[in-house]
Coordinates of C-alpha atoms in Angstrom, one line a residue:
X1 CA 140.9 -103.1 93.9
X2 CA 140.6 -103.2 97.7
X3 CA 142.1 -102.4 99.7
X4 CA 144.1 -99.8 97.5
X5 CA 147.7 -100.5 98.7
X6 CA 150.6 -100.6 96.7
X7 CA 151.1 -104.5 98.1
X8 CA 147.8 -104.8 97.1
X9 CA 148.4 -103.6 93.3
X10 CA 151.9 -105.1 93.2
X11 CA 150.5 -108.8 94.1
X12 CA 147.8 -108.4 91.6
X13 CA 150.0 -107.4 89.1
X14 CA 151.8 -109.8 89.4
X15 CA 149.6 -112.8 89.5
X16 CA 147.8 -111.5 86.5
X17 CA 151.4 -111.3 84.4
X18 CA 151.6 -114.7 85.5
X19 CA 148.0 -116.1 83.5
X20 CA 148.8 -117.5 80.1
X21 CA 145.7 -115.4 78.9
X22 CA 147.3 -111.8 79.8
X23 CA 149.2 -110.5 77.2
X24 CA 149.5 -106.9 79.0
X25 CA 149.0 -105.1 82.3
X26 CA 148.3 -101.7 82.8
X27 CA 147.9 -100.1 85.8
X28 CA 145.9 -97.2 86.2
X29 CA 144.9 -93.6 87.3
X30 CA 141.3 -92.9 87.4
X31 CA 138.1 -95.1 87.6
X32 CA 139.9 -98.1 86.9
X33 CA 142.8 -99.3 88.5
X34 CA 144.3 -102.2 85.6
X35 CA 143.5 -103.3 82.7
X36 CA 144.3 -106.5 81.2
X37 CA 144.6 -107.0 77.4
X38 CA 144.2 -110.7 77.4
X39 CA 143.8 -113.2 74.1
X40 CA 141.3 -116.5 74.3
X41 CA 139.7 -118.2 71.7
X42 CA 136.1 -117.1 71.9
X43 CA 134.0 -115.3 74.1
X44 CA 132.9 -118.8 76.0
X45 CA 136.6 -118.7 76.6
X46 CA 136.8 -115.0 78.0
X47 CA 133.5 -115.5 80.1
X48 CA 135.0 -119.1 81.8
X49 CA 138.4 -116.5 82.3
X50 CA 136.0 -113.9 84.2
X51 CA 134.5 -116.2 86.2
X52 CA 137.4 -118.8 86.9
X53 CA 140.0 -116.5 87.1
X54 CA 139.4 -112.5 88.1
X55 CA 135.9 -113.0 90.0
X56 CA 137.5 -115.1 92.9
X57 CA 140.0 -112.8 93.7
X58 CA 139.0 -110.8 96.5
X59 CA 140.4 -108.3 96.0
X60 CA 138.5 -107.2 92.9
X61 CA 135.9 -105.1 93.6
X62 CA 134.7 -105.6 89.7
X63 CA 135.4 -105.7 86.5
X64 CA 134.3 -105.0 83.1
X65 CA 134.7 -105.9 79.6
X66 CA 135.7 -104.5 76.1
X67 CA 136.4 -106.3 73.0
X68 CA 138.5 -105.3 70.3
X69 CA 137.3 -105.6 66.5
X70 CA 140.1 -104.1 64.8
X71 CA 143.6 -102.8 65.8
X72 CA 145.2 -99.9 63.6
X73 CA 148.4 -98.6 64.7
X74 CA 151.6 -96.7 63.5
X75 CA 154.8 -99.1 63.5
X76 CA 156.8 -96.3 64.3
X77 CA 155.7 -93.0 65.8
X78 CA 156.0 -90.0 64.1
X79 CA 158.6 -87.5 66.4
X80 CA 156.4 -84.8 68.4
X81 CA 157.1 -81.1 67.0
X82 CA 159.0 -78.9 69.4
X83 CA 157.4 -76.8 71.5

């Protein structure tokens, strides 16, 4: 992001929610500043959503992908011990 301001992050925040490809925003501390967990229906699909969608914002400085094979997760958490 640039600049870094929180109008900055709260307008791009925003307008990503707002993408019928974003299922999730997460915004960040450390290297990266969001990440969006987004669902299309190939990768031609996520490449046109890079380049139609994130790299005309100015205010991305860049980006980078990931893409998830396989999802395992606990339905419920298990309750943390006491310290």
């Amino acid at each position: 992001m640039r600049p870094l301001s929180r109008a900055v992050i709260d307008t791009f925040k925003d307008s990503a929610k707002a993408l019928p490809e974003v299922l999730s925003v997460f915004v960040l501390a450390g290297g990266d500043d969001f990440l969006l967990h987004v669902a299309v229906q190939d990768l031609d699909h996520l490449h046109a959503f890079l380049l139609d969608r994130l790299s005309k914002r100015r205010e991305i400085a860049g980006f980078r992908t990931s893409v998830i094979f396989q999802q395992v997760h606990n339905t419920v958490p298990a309750r943390l011990p006491e310290p």
